[in-house]
Amino acid sequence: MMTANEIRDSFKKFFESKQHAIVPSAPMVIKDDPTLMFTNAGMNQWKDIILGTRDPEPRRRADTQKCLRVSGKHNDLEEVGHDTYHHTMFEMLGNWSFGDYFKEGAIDMAWEYLVDVLKLNPEDLYVTVFEGSPEENIPRDDEAAKYWAKHVPEDHIINGNKHDNFWEMGDTGPCGPCSEIHVDSRTPEQKAASGKSGRELVNQDDPQVIEIWNLVFMQFNRKADGSLEKLSMNVIDTGMGFERLVRMMQGKHSNYDTDVFQPIIKAEQQLTGLKYLTFEEETSQASKPSDTSSTSQANQSSINVAMRVCADHLRAVAFSIADGQLPSNAKAGYVIRRILRRAVRYAYTFLGQKEGFLYKLVPTLVAEMGDAFPELKAQQQLITKVIKEEEESFLRTLEKGIGMLNDAMSALKAEGKTELDGVQAFRLFDTYGFPLDLTELICRENGFTVNEEQFNVEMQKQKDRARNAAAVENSDWVELAAGERLRVGDDESGMQQFVGYDYTEYECHIIRYRKVTQKKNEFYELVLDYTPFYGEMGGQVGDQGVLVNETETINIIDTKRENGQSVHIVKQLPKDPTAQFMACVDTDKRNASAANHTATHLLDYALKQILGDHVEQKGSFVSPDTLRFDFSHFEKVTDEQLREVERMVNDMIRQDIQLDEHRDVPFDEAKKLGAIALFGEKYGDKVRVVRFGPSCEFCGGIHASSTGRIGFFKIISESSVAAGIRRIEAKTGQECEELLYQTEDILKAVKAFFNNAKDLQGVIKKYIEEHDSMKKEIEAFQAQAVERAAKQLVEKAREVNGVKVVTAVLPMNPAAAKDLAFKIRAAVEGSLLCVLGTHENNKPQLSIMMSDDMVSDHGLNAGQMVREAAKLIQGGGGGQPHFAQAGGKNADGLSAAVDKVLELAKL
């Protein structure tokens, strides 16, 4: 039986024998594409080739691509763990042809690999072809059907509808018919018992008759108005689910029973002491209901699902962190956090894991996949630390959420209600990241239900707010016959030429433009044939400047990067878009950004020298005003180390080291130059290397011509971003000068406070010591005052129906008021109701203290009483049954609030 690693290698070797270039997987996290957060299909990294903005050579390629599908059109999250073949993170084996072979070649190679190389039974293979779309005037894909007929009988070729057999990149862009290969993996016994052929079960969600390979024939481009036009070249894009293929080859009926997942699941069993049932074991157990109770079967099923969820989600989170995406509360980071929290919830509820659990599985994952994906090995420590901290943080949140939910259920019980409203359930989700299904589970255990419809209404409101805030409407690109004007070698491809490394001004024409509407604002995006403008990428902001000719000047307010080209943002179109222009970059801003970018390279080098080789860049931001650099390190960088880093960087600046640049260098040659490849970055066949003395990096950004142009470097902050990730913010050049002036002005102002004392440090130290001494004297005096007040109030206490009632309205700070309440409780043995109204700086506070017997015997609850009475001081609060406090805005209402508490006590 072939192992997963052997199967992966066999795919690469087969297509290498078919003259395909075997390329590495692109990062799963996409950093410079505003339209996509994660790689969700193998074709994502070739998007710019398909759109015609990048050279297609080599025209045949193959790889295994890390993919993530958890949101949008391709969303398999809810099925993960509950069925046998859906995953969040998965590998997609694929081969591509850019204007080379088309349908016949793709079909023949797919069949040869599956049947001749892997020896799959051809009788179990079924294929689908697009049935056509009369409304779009697209006929049935008879061409694909004809080529399939060479390999399979007619009854194994199935017509598929537009949903299943017409692939589209998105609402607009490249698209075309596709042909799926499905495998019937049922046992002979299952086939006989079913009475149905595999043909009848294709695309019917049968877990044993599943799609394994999709061959996409890209022929069209979908325009914004919905119409289709022919692509300039035909493209083959195939994708085969690696985990599903391994399942077929290993004779399993669940992806989770293969050696892709079993090592992780076995580790889960060891850590939890719980048993996992394979598909065959689970099916066998379900067929013998007399052997075990339905309750234990349900529990075992929950354990199976939870272990599958944890094994799957662990992979998704670990690979994302390795690719540079940490869990956070925004965009891609929130997706990763949501996946991780989903796994934590399953482990908490069904596997009994009340402490961090997933991070303990990382060594097993690395042992199994670290050879194929070395980024896992290289970043194992970071992955483990981030997952552990995230788990522990959410488990604390879970406890808080459960406490809040218990309070809500107590209130429901007191009111005689049995349904938790959806608004509260949504608050649990929104505030504590509490999944609805966990809220429902806890409520069900306590005899309550949740109004799911209300929850969904609140969720939809939130989604609508987010969608409205981010809604962008793009019109179609208007092409301006670009090929006629491109001047290098009579190139008629319409591809842009970037000249910004050598020029800040350059003659150009607009080759295409489109209108963009966002939040009712309209602007235009322009693509130029030749541009000196750097599009935002790699953390460096885009250039600003102007397009100018004899008749007009158009301000370029920003430059973005899209599909490998600079896209220029303007608020108005030129009067004549076909005219010739001079593109002029704002050199002051460009030079300041370039200096900061070069400084990040020097900083990266210095950090490695001072802290160690484990330091790796985890993100950066470079603008004309500042630089930010994130890096992996597992403790705070000391002030002494930061000073050493500054000294090293400034020494390299004073050396005025010249830029040593190498363009269009083959990747392997660039590594020989000493350039360090970052995990999570996408590199092409040829790269640019930037060297400043000992600092040597892959980089496509704009840099200073020499380090002396930076002027000076000063770190202004060092902080933690996440577990194992630190952040340095710094200034250079003129910004350092301004920082120096600000610091000088502050020092002068402080000196003025102390009569321009010569020994400023000594004078401040003396003032602090005197302040601390006086503070201690005041605290001692306040403690004595509280003691006296407590004694006097207890002596003046009234007795009502056997209960000692202490009430007062006093000028007192909140800390002293709390101390006073506890001293009164300590002085009275039992049957105590103490109500204190206190105020300081016209801010009122109401405190209720009771003895335990007032709660148990009289059924009083300080938390509920203080919430009601606090309305009279225009405030609110809460607390425990025996002690609660509330703040407010209206000090004049304190006496009425104290009386309200006595009224509520009904003594």
mmCIF file of C-alpha atoms in Angstrom, residues 92-299:
data_model
loop_
_atom_site.group_PDB
_atom_site.id
_atom_site.type_symbol
_atom_site.label_atom_id
_atom_site.label_comp_id
_atom_site.label_asym_id
_atom_site.label_seq_id
_atom_site.Cartn_x
_atom_site.Cartn_y
_atom_site.Cartn_z
ATOM 1 C CA MET A 92 -4.714 20.240 -4.204
ATOM 2 C CA LEU A 93 -2.685 18.292 -6.769
ATOM 3 C CA GLY A 94 -2.820 20.117 -10.077
ATOM 4 C CA ASN A 95 -1.421 20.489 -13.563
ATOM 5 C CA TRP A 96 -1.691 23.529 -15.828
ATOM 6 C CA SER A 97 -1.345 24.405 -19.463
ATOM 7 C CA PHE A 98 -1.168 28.053 -20.526
ATOM 8 C CA GLY A 99 -1.864 28.090 -24.262
ATOM 9 C CA ASP A 100 -0.311 24.624 -24.762
ATOM 10 C CA TYR A 101 -2.377 21.411 -24.639
ATOM 11 C CA PHE A 102 -6.109 21.685 -24.030
ATOM 12 C CA LYS A 103 -9.011 19.294 -23.433
ATOM 13 C CA GLU A 104 -7.688 16.169 -25.116
ATOM 14 C CA GLY A 105 -4.272 16.390 -23.476
ATOM 15 C CA ALA A 106 -5.713 17.045 -20.014
ATOM 16 C CA ILE A 107 -8.187 14.157 -20.276
ATOM 17 C CA ASP A 108 -5.635 11.693 -21.629
ATOM 18 C CA MET A 109 -3.062 12.518 -18.938
ATOM 19 C CA ALA A 110 -5.602 12.338 -16.114
ATOM 20 C CA TRP A 111 -6.794 8.931 -17.272
ATOM 21 C CA GLU A 112 -3.261 7.617 -17.726
ATOM 22 C CA TYR A 113 -2.240 8.686 -14.222
ATOM 23 C CA LEU A 114 -5.295 7.280 -12.448
ATOM 24 C CA VAL A 115 -5.618 4.001 -14.364
ATOM 25 C CA ASP A 116 -2.175 3.137 -15.735
ATOM 26 C CA VAL A 117 -0.003 4.548 -12.924
ATOM 27 C CA LEU A 118 -2.180 4.254 -9.816
ATOM 28 C CA LYS A 119 -4.137 1.239 -11.094
ATOM 29 C CA LEU A 120 -7.566 2.515 -10.041
ATOM 30 C CA ASN A 121 -10.357 0.282 -11.387
ATOM 31 C CA PRO A 122 -11.750 2.008 -14.506
ATOM 32 C CA GLU A 123 -15.160 0.460 -13.826
ATOM 33 C CA ASP A 124 -15.397 2.627 -10.688
ATOM 34 C CA LEU A 125 -14.671 5.883 -12.536
ATOM 35 C CA TYR A 126 -17.406 8.220 -13.822
ATOM 36 C CA VAL A 127 -16.938 11.550 -15.584
ATOM 37 C CA THR A 128 -19.153 14.592 -16.029
ATOM 38 C CA VAL A 129 -19.271 17.103 -18.864
ATOM 39 C CA PHE A 130 -21.059 20.440 -19.082
ATOM 40 C CA GLU A 131 -24.592 19.980 -20.435
ATOM 41 C CA GLY A 132 -24.638 23.479 -21.964
ATOM 42 C CA SER A 133 -26.536 26.678 -21.260
ATOM 43 C CA PRO A 134 -29.072 27.806 -23.890
ATOM 44 C CA GLU A 135 -29.646 31.173 -22.155
ATOM 45 C CA GLU A 136 -25.917 31.980 -22.571
ATOM 46 C CA ASN A 137 -25.708 30.347 -25.988
ATOM 47 C CA ILE A 138 -23.132 27.791 -24.765
ATOM 48 C CA PRO A 139 -23.585 24.305 -26.283
ATOM 49 C CA ARG A 140 -22.935 20.991 -24.531
ATOM 50 C CA ASP A 141 -19.225 20.227 -24.215
ATOM 51 C CA ASP A 142 -19.278 17.554 -26.917
ATOM 52 C CA GLU A 143 -15.535 17.983 -27.425
ATOM 53 C CA ALA A 144 -14.741 16.788 -23.869
ATOM 54 C CA ALA A 145 -17.333 14.003 -24.174
ATOM 55 C CA LYS A 146 -15.665 12.808 -27.396
ATOM 56 C CA TYR A 147 -12.253 12.571 -25.732
ATOM 57 C CA TRP A 148 -13.702 10.782 -22.693
ATOM 58 C CA ALA A 149 -15.365 8.254 -24.993
ATOM 59 C CA LYS A 150 -11.860 6.958 -25.831
ATOM 60 C CA HIS A 151 -11.521 5.795 -22.217
ATOM 61 C CA VAL A 152 -14.938 5.091 -20.673
ATOM 62 C CA PRO A 153 -18.250 3.625 -21.894
ATOM 63 C CA GLU A 154 -21.094 5.986 -22.749
ATOM 64 C CA ASP A 155 -23.015 5.270 -19.528
ATOM 65 C CA HIS A 156 -20.018 6.504 -17.483
ATOM 66 C CA ILE A 157 -20.226 9.970 -19.120
ATOM 67 C CA ILE A 158 -22.798 12.148 -17.312
ATOM 68 C CA ASN A 159 -24.170 15.566 -18.219
ATOM 69 C CA GLY A 160 -23.607 18.114 -15.452
ATOM 70 C CA ASN A 161 -25.390 21.407 -14.812
ATOM 71 C CA LYS A 162 -23.897 24.884 -14.613
ATOM 72 C CA HIS A 163 -23.456 24.704 -10.832
ATOM 73 C CA ASP A 164 -21.306 21.565 -11.020
ATOM 74 C CA ASN A 165 -19.723 21.791 -14.448
ATOM 75 C CA PHE A 166 -19.082 25.425 -15.310
ATOM 76 C CA TRP A 167 -16.172 26.849 -13.312
ATOM 77 C CA GLU A 168 -15.883 30.579 -12.596
ATOM 78 C CA MET A 169 -13.127 32.463 -10.772
ATOM 79 C CA GLY A 170 -15.708 34.892 -9.370
ATOM 80 C CA ASP A 171 -18.517 37.157 -10.502
ATOM 81 C CA THR A 172 -16.191 38.348 -13.247
ATOM 82 C CA GLY A 173 -13.021 36.979 -14.838
ATOM 83 C CA PRO A 174 -11.842 33.757 -16.520
ATOM 84 C CA CYS A 175 -14.273 30.825 -16.620
ATOM 85 C CA GLY A 176 -15.217 27.791 -18.648
ATOM 86 C CA PRO A 177 -16.720 24.301 -18.679
ATOM 87 C CA CYS A 178 -15.162 21.626 -16.510
ATOM 88 C CA SER A 179 -15.115 17.860 -16.372
ATOM 89 C CA GLU A 180 -15.171 16.072 -13.016
ATOM 90 C CA ILE A 181 -13.874 12.569 -12.342
ATOM 91 C CA HIS A 182 -15.866 10.711 -9.679
ATOM 92 C CA VAL A 183 -14.903 7.458 -7.956
ATOM 93 C CA ASP A 184 -17.342 4.851 -6.645
ATOM 94 C CA SER A 185 -15.447 3.491 -3.616
ATOM 95 C CA ARG A 186 -18.263 1.328 -2.227
ATOM 96 C CA THR A 187 -17.502 -2.276 -1.378
ATOM 97 C CA PRO A 188 -19.147 -4.969 -3.530
ATOM 98 C CA GLU A 189 -21.485 -5.656 -0.588
ATOM 99 C CA GLN A 190 -22.494 -1.976 -0.363
ATOM 100 C CA LYS A 191 -23.122 -1.831 -4.094
ATOM 101 C CA ALA A 192 -25.315 -4.939 -3.942
ATOM 102 C CA ALA A 193 -27.233 -3.692 -0.898
ATOM 103 C CA SER A 194 -27.789 -0.265 -2.474
ATOM 104 C CA GLY A 195 -29.189 -1.546 -5.726
ATOM 105 C CA LYS A 196 -27.974 1.677 -7.380
ATOM 106 C CA SER A 197 -25.184 2.129 -9.879
ATOM 107 C CA GLY A 198 -22.388 4.616 -9.286
ATOM 108 C CA ARG A 199 -23.822 6.731 -12.103
ATOM 109 C CA GLU A 200 -27.008 7.322 -10.084
ATOM 110 C CA LEU A 201 -25.021 8.525 -7.058
ATOM 111 C CA VAL A 202 -22.698 11.017 -8.774
ATOM 112 C CA ASN A 203 -23.153 14.495 -7.194
ATOM 113 C CA GLN A 204 -25.812 13.123 -4.843
ATOM 114 C CA ASP A 205 -23.725 13.690 -1.654
ATOM 115 C CA ASP A 206 -23.064 9.983 -1.205
ATOM 116 C CA PRO A 207 -19.956 9.782 1.048
ATOM 117 C CA GLN A 208 -18.592 6.834 -0.946
ATOM 118 C CA VAL A 209 -19.193 8.193 -4.461
ATOM 119 C CA ILE A 210 -17.171 11.380 -4.550
ATOM 120 C CA GLU A 211 -15.477 13.774 -6.942
ATOM 121 C CA ILE A 212 -11.734 13.227 -6.988
ATOM 122 C CA TRP A 213 -10.412 15.402 -9.848
ATOM 123 C CA ASN A 214 -11.774 18.444 -11.645
ATOM 124 C CA LEU A 215 -10.432 19.376 -15.078
ATOM 125 C CA VAL A 216 -11.251 23.011 -15.865
ATOM 126 C CA PHE A 217 -11.182 24.181 -19.475
ATOM 127 C CA MET A 218 -10.878 27.973 -19.288
ATOM 128 C CA GLN A 219 -12.139 29.427 -22.554
ATOM 129 C CA PHE A 220 -14.103 32.562 -21.593
ATOM 130 C CA ASN A 221 -13.872 35.821 -19.667
ATOM 131 C CA ARG A 222 -16.993 36.877 -17.716
ATOM 132 C CA LYS A 223 -17.589 40.622 -17.952
ATOM 133 C CA ALA A 224 -19.324 42.785 -15.340
ATOM 134 C CA ASP A 225 -22.543 42.818 -17.413
ATOM 135 C CA GLY A 226 -22.587 38.997 -17.308
ATOM 136 C CA SER A 227 -21.650 38.475 -20.942
ATOM 137 C CA LEU A 228 -18.877 36.107 -22.046
ATOM 138 C CA GLU A 229 -15.961 36.746 -24.388
ATOM 139 C CA LYS A 230 -13.212 34.388 -25.579
ATOM 140 C CA LEU A 231 -9.940 34.353 -23.614
ATOM 141 C CA SER A 232 -6.799 35.291 -25.519
ATOM 142 C CA MET A 233 -5.392 31.798 -24.781
ATOM 143 C CA ASN A 234 -6.983 28.551 -23.627
ATOM 144 C CA VAL A 235 -5.975 27.459 -20.141
ATOM 145 C CA ILE A 236 -6.068 24.035 -18.487
ATOM 146 C CA ASP A 237 -6.449 24.137 -14.693
ATOM 147 C CA THR A 238 -6.906 20.818 -12.904
ATOM 148 C CA GLY A 239 -7.331 20.148 -9.222
ATOM 149 C CA MET A 240 -7.353 16.779 -7.449
ATOM 150 C CA GLY A 241 -8.030 16.436 -3.722
ATOM 151 C CA PHE A 242 -4.899 14.808 -2.314
ATOM 152 C CA GLU A 243 -6.616 13.518 0.824
ATOM 153 C CA ARG A 244 -9.370 11.901 -1.258
ATOM 154 C CA LEU A 245 -6.823 10.309 -3.590
ATOM 155 C CA VAL A 246 -4.907 8.833 -0.649
ATOM 156 C CA ARG A 247 -8.168 7.412 0.686
ATOM 157 C CA MET A 248 -8.813 5.624 -2.623
ATOM 158 C CA MET A 249 -5.284 4.290 -2.855
ATOM 159 C CA GLN A 250 -5.288 3.019 0.734
ATOM 160 C CA GLY A 251 -8.687 1.342 0.419
ATOM 161 C CA LYS A 252 -10.322 3.429 3.141
ATOM 162 C CA HIS A 253 -13.852 4.808 3.314
ATOM 163 C CA SER A 254 -12.934 7.987 5.175
ATOM 164 C CA ASN A 255 -10.119 10.474 4.584
ATOM 165 C CA TYR A 256 -9.566 10.482 8.349
ATOM 166 C CA ASP A 257 -8.663 6.771 8.340
ATOM 167 C CA THR A 258 -5.621 7.323 6.073
ATOM 168 C CA ASP A 259 -2.053 8.009 7.182
ATOM 169 C CA VAL A 260 -2.695 11.708 6.481
ATOM 170 C CA PHE A 261 -4.776 12.009 9.662
ATOM 171 C CA GLN A 262 -4.382 8.807 11.688
ATOM 172 C CA PRO A 263 -1.110 9.764 13.437
ATOM 173 C CA ILE A 264 -2.776 12.945 14.769
ATOM 174 C CA ILE A 265 -5.928 11.073 15.809
ATOM 175 C CA LYS A 266 -3.830 8.439 17.611
ATOM 176 C CA ALA A 267 -2.070 11.242 19.493
ATOM 177 C CA GLU A 268 -5.497 12.638 20.438
ATOM 178 C CA GLN A 269 -6.494 9.269 21.840
ATOM 179 C CA GLN A 270 -3.339 9.106 23.959
ATOM 180 C CA LEU A 271 -3.846 12.627 25.338
ATOM 181 C CA THR A 272 -7.549 12.236 26.118
ATOM 182 C CA GLY A 273 -7.757 8.561 27.035
ATOM 183 C CA LEU A 274 -10.760 8.312 24.701
ATOM 184 C CA LYS A 275 -11.199 5.872 21.831
ATOM 185 C CA TYR A 276 -11.714 6.848 18.202
ATOM 186 C CA LEU A 277 -13.688 4.580 15.884
ATOM 187 C CA THR A 278 -12.740 4.300 12.223
ATOM 188 C CA PHE A 279 -15.464 4.441 9.588
ATOM 189 C CA GLU A 280 -15.701 0.638 9.499
ATOM 190 C CA GLU A 281 -15.781 0.366 13.321
ATOM 191 C CA GLU A 282 -18.390 3.115 13.635
ATOM 192 C CA THR A 283 -20.562 1.552 10.922
ATOM 193 C CA SER A 284 -20.239 -1.868 12.553
ATOM 194 C CA GLN A 285 -21.191 -0.507 15.977
ATOM 195 C CA ALA A 286 -24.188 1.371 14.576
ATOM 196 C CA SER A 287 -25.487 -1.879 13.061
ATOM 197 C CA LYS A 288 -25.561 -3.538 16.515
ATOM 198 C CA PRO A 289 -27.858 -1.371 18.658
ATOM 199 C CA SER A 290 -28.463 -4.179 21.112
ATOM 200 C CA ASP A 291 -24.819 -4.202 22.207
ATOM 201 C CA THR A 292 -24.800 -0.686 23.579
ATOM 202 C CA SER A 293 -27.158 2.114 24.594
ATOM 203 C CA SER A 294 -28.176 4.852 22.186
ATOM 204 C CA THR A 295 -26.738 7.389 24.645
ATOM 205 C CA SER A 296 -23.262 5.858 24.575
ATOM 206 C CA GLN A 297 -23.463 5.584 20.768
ATOM 207 C CA ALA A 298 -24.293 9.281 20.600
ATOM 208 C CA ASN A 299 -21.392 10.085 22.935
#
